[in-house]
Amino acid sequence: MSRFSAGRGKSPDRPNSTASPGKRVLLAYFSRSGENYCYGRRTTLETGNTEVLARMIGERIECDVHRIEAVAPYSDDYDETVARNVSEQQADARPAIANLPTSLDPYDTVLLGSPIWNVRAPMIMSTFAEKFDFCGKSVYPFTTHAMSGLGTTERDYAASCPGAALGEGFAVRGEEVEDAGAEVQSWLRRIGVLRG
């Protein structure tokens, strides 16, 4: 687990030792850079929109950060990723994760972040959620999207995180993520994790 370094495009590499005992927060997210949809056309992102959003969140709260990575990485090519995602959704697949945390036991609150692809989180998020016992934890989804908001994440996490208290989710359009700071701040305050 690690904290984000300052600045967009850098990898998380600073250990977090400031999470308060008794109420620890895990921010776990999946993000994809490369060719993306943007206002009806394509653009290439050095840093995926969900990672940009996760960094904004991580800068504002005390948390441990875990970037979910696939064993078989998703293509930088938009059409190839769309085709793979459709296939995984149709098969109800569980793509393998390269870097699962050992345990979620230390955490009371888990923020689960992902893009929305074809109205739902990528299937790798189901892989992650089903690997752990979320009983007694508070779970808050956050997403970046082109037009689907939270998609089906609330329903999906209610099914894959039995025993969790599913809280208010947060969604921001991918094209608008750079300007979402005030909305992020407001959401974090509403869910009770904003520091200071």
mmCIF file of N, CA and C in Angstrom, residues 5-109:
data_model
loop_
_atom_site.group_PDB
_atom_site.id
_atom_site.type_symbol
_atom_site.label_atom_id
_atom_site.label_comp_id
_atom_site.label_asym_id
_atom_site.label_seq_id
_atom_site.Cartn_x
_atom_site.Cartn_y
_atom_site.Cartn_z
ATOM 1 N N SER A 5 2.407 10.208 -4.832
ATOM 2 C CA SER A 5 3.367 11.301 -4.891
ATOM 3 C C SER A 5 2.649 12.519 -5.447
ATOM 4 N N ALA A 6 3.169 13.676 -5.137
ATOM 5 C CA ALA A 6 2.583 14.889 -5.691
ATOM 6 C C ALA A 6 2.823 14.925 -7.189
ATOM 7 N N GLY A 7 1.845 15.423 -7.909
ATOM 8 C CA GLY A 7 2.014 15.610 -9.352
ATOM 9 C C GLY A 7 1.399 14.499 -10.163
ATOM 10 N N ARG A 8 0.744 14.875 -11.245
ATOM 11 C CA ARG A 8 0.078 13.925 -12.112
ATOM 12 C C ARG A 8 1.102 13.132 -12.904
ATOM 13 N N GLY A 9 0.815 11.833 -13.096
ATOM 14 C CA GLY A 9 1.653 11.007 -13.944
ATOM 15 C C GLY A 9 2.710 10.230 -13.189
ATOM 16 N N LYS A 10 2.916 10.515 -11.913
ATOM 17 C CA LYS A 10 3.894 9.776 -11.125
ATOM 18 C C LYS A 10 3.211 8.610 -10.425
ATOM 19 N N SER A 11 3.967 7.585 -10.155
ATOM 20 C CA SER A 11 3.405 6.418 -9.470
ATOM 21 C C SER A 11 3.335 6.661 -7.982
ATOM 22 N N PRO A 12 2.353 6.000 -7.300
ATOM 23 C CA PRO A 12 2.336 6.113 -5.852
ATOM 24 C C PRO A 12 3.574 5.449 -5.276
ATOM 25 N N ASP A 13 4.279 6.149 -4.396
ATOM 26 C CA ASP A 13 5.506 5.542 -3.874
ATOM 27 C C ASP A 13 5.847 5.989 -2.455
ATOM 28 N N ARG A 14 4.999 6.753 -1.817
ATOM 29 C CA ARG A 14 5.311 7.241 -0.479
ATOM 30 C C ARG A 14 4.468 6.480 0.532
ATOM 31 N N PRO A 15 5.081 5.700 1.437
ATOM 32 C CA PRO A 15 4.287 4.946 2.400
ATOM 33 C C PRO A 15 3.444 5.881 3.260
ATOM 34 N N ASN A 16 2.249 5.394 3.598
ATOM 35 C CA ASN A 16 1.363 6.174 4.447
ATOM 36 C C ASN A 16 1.430 5.640 5.862
ATOM 37 N N SER A 17 1.817 6.476 6.794
ATOM 38 C CA SER A 17 1.862 6.071 8.187
ATOM 39 C C SER A 17 0.970 6.964 9.030
ATOM 40 N N THR A 18 0.092 7.743 8.366
ATOM 41 C CA THR A 18 -0.707 8.710 9.105
ATOM 42 C C THR A 18 -2.155 8.283 9.310
ATOM 43 N N ALA A 19 -2.580 7.158 8.752
ATOM 44 C CA ALA A 19 -3.963 6.732 8.945
ATOM 45 C C ALA A 19 -4.208 6.490 10.426
ATOM 46 N N SER A 20 -5.272 7.080 10.953
ATOM 47 C CA SER A 20 -5.512 6.993 12.386
ATOM 48 C C SER A 20 -6.000 5.611 12.785
ATOM 49 N N PRO A 21 -5.470 5.055 13.898
ATOM 50 C CA PRO A 21 -5.891 3.740 14.336
ATOM 51 C C PRO A 21 -7.367 3.758 14.701
ATOM 52 N N GLY A 22 -8.034 2.637 14.419
ATOM 53 C CA GLY A 22 -9.443 2.543 14.762
ATOM 54 C C GLY A 22 -10.369 2.987 13.648
ATOM 55 N N LYS A 23 -9.882 3.801 12.727
ATOM 56 C CA LYS A 23 -10.701 4.212 11.587
ATOM 57 C C LYS A 23 -9.795 4.387 10.380
ATOM 58 N N ARG A 24 -9.327 3.285 9.860
ATOM 59 C CA ARG A 24 -8.428 3.343 8.713
ATOM 60 C C ARG A 24 -9.214 3.239 7.426
ATOM 61 N N VAL A 25 -8.728 3.967 6.432
ATOM 62 C CA VAL A 25 -9.390 4.026 5.130
ATOM 63 C C VAL A 25 -8.461 3.437 4.075
ATOM 64 N N LEU A 26 -9.025 2.582 3.213
ATOM 65 C CA LEU A 26 -8.319 2.084 2.037
ATOM 66 C C LEU A 26 -8.975 2.672 0.804
ATOM 67 N N LEU A 27 -8.168 3.260 -0.056
ATOM 68 C CA LEU A 27 -8.614 3.730 -1.356
ATOM 69 C C LEU A 27 -8.057 2.743 -2.375
ATOM 70 N N ALA A 28 -8.914 1.909 -2.941
ATOM 71 C CA ALA A 28 -8.493 0.905 -3.926
ATOM 72 C C ALA A 28 -9.139 1.260 -5.260
ATOM 73 N N TYR A 29 -8.328 1.318 -6.305
ATOM 74 C CA TYR A 29 -8.886 1.750 -7.585
ATOM 75 C C TYR A 29 -8.221 1.027 -8.747
ATOM 76 N N PHE A 30 -8.968 0.963 -9.857
ATOM 77 C CA PHE A 30 -8.457 0.471 -11.126
ATOM 78 C C PHE A 30 -8.583 1.611 -12.121
ATOM 79 N N SER A 31 -7.548 1.828 -12.928
ATOM 80 C CA SER A 31 -7.567 2.894 -13.917
ATOM 81 C C SER A 31 -6.821 2.434 -15.167
ATOM 82 N N ARG A 32 -7.186 2.999 -16.287
ATOM 83 C CA ARG A 32 -6.535 2.654 -17.550
ATOM 84 C C ARG A 32 -6.166 3.925 -18.308
ATOM 85 N N SER A 33 -4.906 4.023 -18.681
ATOM 86 C CA SER A 33 -4.454 5.129 -19.526
ATOM 87 C C SER A 33 -4.558 4.684 -20.986
ATOM 88 N N GLY A 34 -3.982 5.452 -21.884
ATOM 89 C CA GLY A 34 -4.032 5.101 -23.300
ATOM 90 C C GLY A 34 -5.177 5.820 -23.994
ATOM 91 N N GLU A 35 -5.601 5.261 -25.110
ATOM 92 C CA GLU A 35 -6.646 5.881 -25.929
ATOM 93 C C GLU A 35 -7.989 5.813 -25.194
ATOM 94 N N ASN A 36 -8.649 6.952 -25.047
ATOM 95 C CA ASN A 36 -9.911 7.053 -24.323
ATOM 96 C C ASN A 36 -10.917 7.874 -25.107
ATOM 97 N N TYR A 37 -12.168 7.685 -24.759
ATOM 98 C CA TYR A 37 -13.260 8.487 -25.301
ATOM 99 C C TYR A 37 -13.226 9.874 -24.664
ATOM 100 N N CYS A 38 -13.428 10.896 -25.475
ATOM 101 C CA CYS A 38 -13.419 12.267 -24.948
ATOM 102 C C CYS A 38 -14.295 13.150 -25.827
ATOM 103 N N TYR A 39 -15.454 13.539 -25.304
ATOM 104 C CA TYR A 39 -16.371 14.406 -26.035
ATOM 105 C C TYR A 39 -16.636 13.911 -27.462
ATOM 106 N N GLY A 40 -16.915 12.636 -27.585
ATOM 107 C CA GLY A 40 -17.288 12.077 -28.877
ATOM 108 C C GLY A 40 -16.137 11.726 -29.797
ATOM 109 N N ARG A 41 -14.921 11.932 -29.354
ATOM 110 C CA ARG A 41 -13.757 11.565 -30.171
ATOM 111 C C ARG A 41 -12.772 10.808 -29.286
ATOM 112 N N ARG A 42 -11.586 10.567 -29.767
ATOM 113 C CA ARG A 42 -10.576 9.832 -29.012
ATOM 114 C C ARG A 42 -9.419 10.747 -28.623
ATOM 115 N N THR A 43 -8.874 10.482 -27.460
ATOM 116 C CA THR A 43 -7.685 11.187 -27.005
ATOM 117 C C THR A 43 -6.808 10.184 -26.274
ATOM 118 N N THR A 44 -5.519 10.450 -26.198
ATOM 119 C CA THR A 44 -4.616 9.553 -25.488
ATOM 120 C C THR A 44 -4.253 10.175 -24.148
ATOM 121 N N LEU A 45 -4.510 9.403 -23.087
ATOM 122 C CA LEU A 45 -4.239 9.867 -21.727
ATOM 123 C C LEU A 45 -2.981 9.208 -21.181
ATOM 124 N N GLU A 46 -2.068 10.026 -20.693
ATOM 125 C CA GLU A 46 -0.871 9.502 -20.032
ATOM 126 C C GLU A 46 -1.240 8.886 -18.684
ATOM 127 N N THR A 47 -2.207 9.500 -18.011
ATOM 128 C CA THR A 47 -2.710 9.016 -16.739
ATOM 129 C C THR A 47 -4.211 8.848 -16.868
ATOM 130 N N GLY A 48 -4.725 7.681 -16.512
ATOM 131 C CA GLY A 48 -6.153 7.424 -16.629
ATOM 132 C C GLY A 48 -6.985 8.354 -15.761
ATOM 133 N N ASN A 49 -8.210 8.632 -16.198
ATOM 134 C CA ASN A 49 -9.094 9.537 -15.471
ATOM 135 C C ASN A 49 -9.357 9.083 -14.036
ATOM 136 N N THR A 50 -9.528 7.784 -13.841
ATOM 137 C CA THR A 50 -9.812 7.311 -12.485
ATOM 138 C C THR A 50 -8.605 7.501 -11.583
ATOM 139 N N GLU A 51 -7.410 7.347 -12.119
ATOM 140 C CA GLU A 51 -6.224 7.612 -11.309
ATOM 141 C C GLU A 51 -6.132 9.092 -10.940
ATOM 142 N N VAL A 52 -6.480 9.973 -11.869
ATOM 143 C CA VAL A 52 -6.484 11.406 -11.564
ATOM 144 C C VAL A 52 -7.449 11.672 -10.405
ATOM 145 N N LEU A 53 -8.641 11.076 -10.475
ATOM 146 C CA LEU A 53 -9.636 11.254 -9.418
ATOM 147 C C LEU A 53 -9.157 10.641 -8.101
ATOM 148 N N ALA A 54 -8.572 9.457 -8.168
ATOM 149 C CA ALA A 54 -8.058 8.808 -6.957
ATOM 150 C C ALA A 54 -6.983 9.663 -6.300
ATOM 151 N N ARG A 55 -6.132 10.284 -7.098
ATOM 152 C CA ARG A 55 -5.097 11.161 -6.535
ATOM 153 C C ARG A 55 -5.704 12.359 -5.826
ATOM 154 N N MET A 56 -6.745 12.931 -6.421
ATOM 155 C CA MET A 56 -7.427 14.054 -5.767
ATOM 156 C C MET A 56 -7.966 13.627 -4.404
ATOM 157 N N ILE A 57 -8.573 12.463 -4.366
ATOM 158 C CA ILE A 57 -9.121 11.954 -3.111
ATOM 159 C C ILE A 57 -7.990 11.710 -2.115
ATOM 160 N N GLY A 58 -6.929 11.033 -2.577
ATOM 161 C CA GLY A 58 -5.812 10.692 -1.708
ATOM 162 C C GLY A 58 -5.087 11.893 -1.127
ATOM 163 N N GLU A 59 -5.141 13.023 -1.827
ATOM 164 C CA GLU A 59 -4.514 14.253 -1.322
ATOM 165 C C GLU A 59 -5.327 14.906 -0.214
ATOM 166 N N ARG A 60 -6.596 14.514 -0.095
ATOM 167 C CA ARG A 60 -7.495 15.181 0.837
ATOM 168 C C ARG A 60 -7.839 14.371 2.078
ATOM 169 N N ILE A 61 -7.505 13.092 2.076
ATOM 170 C CA ILE A 61 -7.847 12.262 3.235
ATOM 171 C C ILE A 61 -6.638 11.434 3.668
ATOM 172 N N GLU A 62 -6.683 10.958 4.878
ATOM 173 C CA GLU A 62 -5.664 10.034 5.362
ATOM 174 C C GLU A 62 -6.119 8.635 4.969
ATOM 175 N N CYS A 63 -5.336 7.978 4.137
ATOM 176 C CA CYS A 63 -5.727 6.658 3.649
ATOM 177 C C CYS A 63 -4.510 5.921 3.127
ATOM 178 N N ASP A 64 -4.659 4.625 2.997
ATOM 179 C CA ASP A 64 -3.716 3.823 2.243
ATOM 180 C C ASP A 64 -4.282 3.695 0.835
ATOM 181 N N VAL A 65 -3.419 3.648 -0.150
ATOM 182 C CA VAL A 65 -3.834 3.610 -1.549
ATOM 183 C C VAL A 65 -3.344 2.321 -2.184
ATOM 184 N N HIS A 66 -4.247 1.662 -2.915
ATOM 185 C CA HIS A 66 -3.882 0.438 -3.624
ATOM 186 C C HIS A 66 -4.400 0.528 -5.047
ATOM 187 N N ARG A 67 -3.491 0.535 -6.016
ATOM 188 C CA ARG A 67 -3.892 0.520 -7.423
ATOM 189 C C ARG A 67 -4.040 -0.933 -7.856
ATOM 190 N N ILE A 68 -5.218 -1.297 -8.327
ATOM 191 C CA ILE A 68 -5.514 -2.653 -8.791
ATOM 192 C C ILE A 68 -4.959 -2.810 -10.204
ATOM 193 N N GLU A 69 -4.136 -3.849 -10.411
ATOM 194 C CA GLU A 69 -3.527 -4.072 -11.716
ATOM 195 C C GLU A 69 -3.854 -5.468 -12.213
ATOM 196 N N ALA A 70 -4.187 -5.569 -13.479
ATOM 197 C CA ALA A 70 -4.542 -6.849 -14.076
ATOM 198 C C ALA A 70 -3.300 -7.671 -14.404
ATOM 199 N N VAL A 71 -3.400 -8.980 -14.239
ATOM 200 C CA VAL A 71 -2.326 -9.879 -14.668
ATOM 201 C C VAL A 71 -2.101 -9.706 -16.170
ATOM 202 N N ALA A 72 -3.186 -9.672 -16.929
ATOM 203 C CA ALA A 72 -3.122 -9.407 -18.367
ATOM 204 C C ALA A 72 -3.582 -7.966 -18.579
ATOM 205 N N PRO A 73 -2.651 -7.015 -18.701
ATOM 206 C CA PRO A 73 -3.030 -5.602 -18.791
ATOM 207 C C PRO A 73 -3.981 -5.322 -19.959
ATOM 208 N N TYR A 74 -4.846 -4.342 -19.750
ATOM 209 C CA TYR A 74 -5.764 -3.928 -20.813
ATOM 210 C C TYR A 74 -4.993 -3.116 -21.846
ATOM 211 N N SER A 75 -5.382 -3.282 -23.107
ATOM 212 C CA SER A 75 -4.711 -2.622 -24.221
ATOM 213 C C SER A 75 -4.825 -1.101 -24.118
ATOM 214 N N ASP A 76 -3.826 -0.408 -24.654
ATOM 215 C CA ASP A 76 -3.904 1.048 -24.793
ATOM 216 C C ASP A 76 -4.889 1.433 -25.897
ATOM 217 N N ASP A 77 -5.198 0.478 -26.778
ATOM 218 C CA ASP A 77 -6.113 0.729 -27.884
ATOM 219 C C ASP A 77 -7.562 0.698 -27.379
ATOM 220 N N TYR A 78 -8.314 1.753 -27.639
ATOM 221 C CA TYR A 78 -9.683 1.885 -27.139
ATOM 222 C C TYR A 78 -10.573 0.743 -27.630
ATOM 223 N N ASP A 79 -10.571 0.479 -28.947
ATOM 224 C CA ASP A 79 -11.458 -0.540 -29.500
ATOM 225 C C ASP A 79 -11.136 -1.929 -28.948
ATOM 226 N N GLU A 80 -9.857 -2.230 -28.769
ATOM 227 C CA GLU A 80 -9.480 -3.527 -28.209
ATOM 228 C C GLU A 80 -9.963 -3.671 -26.768
ATOM 229 N N THR A 81 -9.853 -2.605 -26.007
ATOM 230 C CA THR A 81 -10.322 -2.640 -24.618
ATOM 231 C C THR A 81 -11.835 -2.782 -24.564
ATOM 232 N N VAL A 82 -12.553 -2.069 -25.428
ATOM 233 C CA VAL A 82 -14.012 -2.196 -25.474
ATOM 234 C C VAL A 82 -14.398 -3.638 -25.787
ATOM 235 N N ALA A 83 -13.766 -4.236 -26.778
ATOM 236 C CA ALA A 83 -14.086 -5.613 -27.157
ATOM 237 C C ALA A 83 -13.794 -6.584 -26.017
ATOM 238 N N ARG A 84 -12.665 -6.402 -25.350
ATOM 239 C CA ARG A 84 -12.327 -7.275 -24.219
ATOM 240 C C ARG A 84 -13.341 -7.115 -23.095
ATOM 241 N N ASN A 85 -13.707 -5.876 -22.802
ATOM 242 C CA ASN A 85 -14.659 -5.636 -21.728
ATOM 243 C C ASN A 85 -16.017 -6.274 -22.029
ATOM 244 N N VAL A 86 -16.504 -6.124 -23.256
ATOM 245 C CA VAL A 86 -17.786 -6.729 -23.636
ATOM 246 C C VAL A 86 -17.718 -8.240 -23.456
ATOM 247 N N SER A 87 -16.622 -8.836 -23.895
ATOM 248 C CA SER A 87 -16.437 -10.285 -23.747
ATOM 249 C C SER A 87 -16.422 -10.686 -22.270
ATOM 250 N N GLU A 88 -15.721 -9.926 -21.443
ATOM 251 C CA GLU A 88 -15.653 -10.246 -20.008
ATOM 252 C C GLU A 88 -17.008 -10.083 -19.337
ATOM 253 N N GLN A 89 -17.752 -9.054 -19.720
ATOM 254 C CA GLN A 89 -19.083 -8.876 -19.135
ATOM 255 C C GLN A 89 -20.011 -10.015 -19.550
ATOM 256 N N GLN A 90 -19.990 -10.379 -20.823
ATOM 257 C CA GLN A 90 -20.870 -11.444 -21.302
ATOM 258 C C GLN A 90 -20.556 -12.777 -20.640
ATOM 259 N N ALA A 91 -19.272 -13.024 -20.358
ATOM 260 C CA ALA A 91 -18.852 -14.278 -19.727
ATOM 261 C C ALA A 91 -18.926 -14.214 -18.204
ATOM 262 N N ASP A 92 -19.293 -13.059 -17.645
ATOM 263 C CA ASP A 92 -19.248 -12.829 -16.198
ATOM 264 C C ASP A 92 -17.871 -13.228 -15.663
ATOM 265 N N ALA A 93 -16.842 -12.789 -16.387
ATOM 266 C CA ALA A 93 -15.459 -13.169 -16.089
ATOM 267 C C ALA A 93 -14.947 -12.487 -14.827
ATOM 268 N N ARG A 94 -13.886 -13.060 -14.283
ATOM 269 C CA ARG A 94 -13.185 -12.468 -13.150
ATOM 270 C C ARG A 94 -11.713 -12.368 -13.524
ATOM 271 N N PRO A 95 -11.324 -11.270 -14.203
ATOM 272 C CA PRO A 95 -9.923 -11.120 -14.623
ATOM 273 C C PRO A 95 -8.986 -11.178 -13.414
ATOM 274 N N ALA A 96 -7.879 -11.876 -13.583
ATOM 275 C CA ALA A 96 -6.928 -12.047 -12.486
ATOM 276 C C ALA A 96 -6.240 -10.734 -12.141
ATOM 277 N N ILE A 97 -6.000 -10.552 -10.845
ATOM 278 C CA ILE A 97 -5.341 -9.353 -10.336
ATOM 279 C C ILE A 97 -3.898 -9.690 -9.981
ATOM 280 N N ALA A 98 -2.980 -8.833 -10.403
ATOM 281 C CA ALA A 98 -1.554 -9.093 -10.203
ATOM 282 C C ALA A 98 -1.080 -8.771 -8.795
ATOM 283 N N ASN A 99 -1.800 -7.924 -8.077
ATOM 284 C CA ASN A 99 -1.254 -7.371 -6.841
ATOM 285 C C ASN A 99 -2.312 -7.245 -5.742
ATOM 286 N N LEU A 100 -2.963 -8.321 -5.396
ATOM 287 C CA LEU A 100 -3.980 -8.250 -4.342
ATOM 288 C C LEU A 100 -3.355 -7.900 -2.999
ATOM 289 N N PRO A 101 -4.024 -7.061 -2.201
ATOM 290 C CA PRO A 101 -3.550 -6.843 -0.833
ATOM 291 C C PRO A 101 -3.630 -8.161 -0.056
ATOM 292 N N THR A 102 -2.836 -8.270 0.981
ATOM 293 C CA THR A 102 -2.867 -9.469 1.815
ATOM 294 C C THR A 102 -4.195 -9.586 2.533
ATOM 295 N N SER A 103 -4.706 -8.455 3.021
ATOM 296 C CA SER A 103 -5.924 -8.466 3.821
ATOM 297 C C SER A 103 -6.531 -7.071 3.842
ATOM 298 N N LEU A 104 -7.849 -7.012 4.047
ATOM 299 C CA LEU A 104 -8.512 -5.733 4.277
ATOM 300 C C LEU A 104 -8.878 -5.568 5.749
ATOM 301 N N ASP A 105 -8.430 -6.496 6.578
ATOM 302 C CA ASP A 105 -8.797 -6.471 7.997
ATOM 303 C C ASP A 105 -8.491 -5.145 8.703
ATOM 304 N N PRO A 106 -7.379 -4.465 8.388
ATOM 305 C CA PRO A 106 -7.082 -3.220 9.124
ATOM 306 C C PRO A 106 -8.027 -2.059 8.825
ATOM 307 N N TYR A 107 -8.893 -2.206 7.802
ATOM 308 C CA TYR A 107 -9.665 -1.067 7.324
ATOM 309 C C TYR A 107 -11.126 -1.127 7.748
ATOM 310 N N ASP A 108 -11.643 0.025 8.147
ATOM 311 C CA ASP A 108 -13.064 0.175 8.463
ATOM 312 C C ASP A 108 -13.837 0.680 7.248
ATOM 313 N N THR A 109 -13.136 1.464 6.406
ATOM 314 C CA THR A 109 -13.767 2.125 5.264
ATOM 315 C C THR A 109 -12.959 1.824 4.015
#
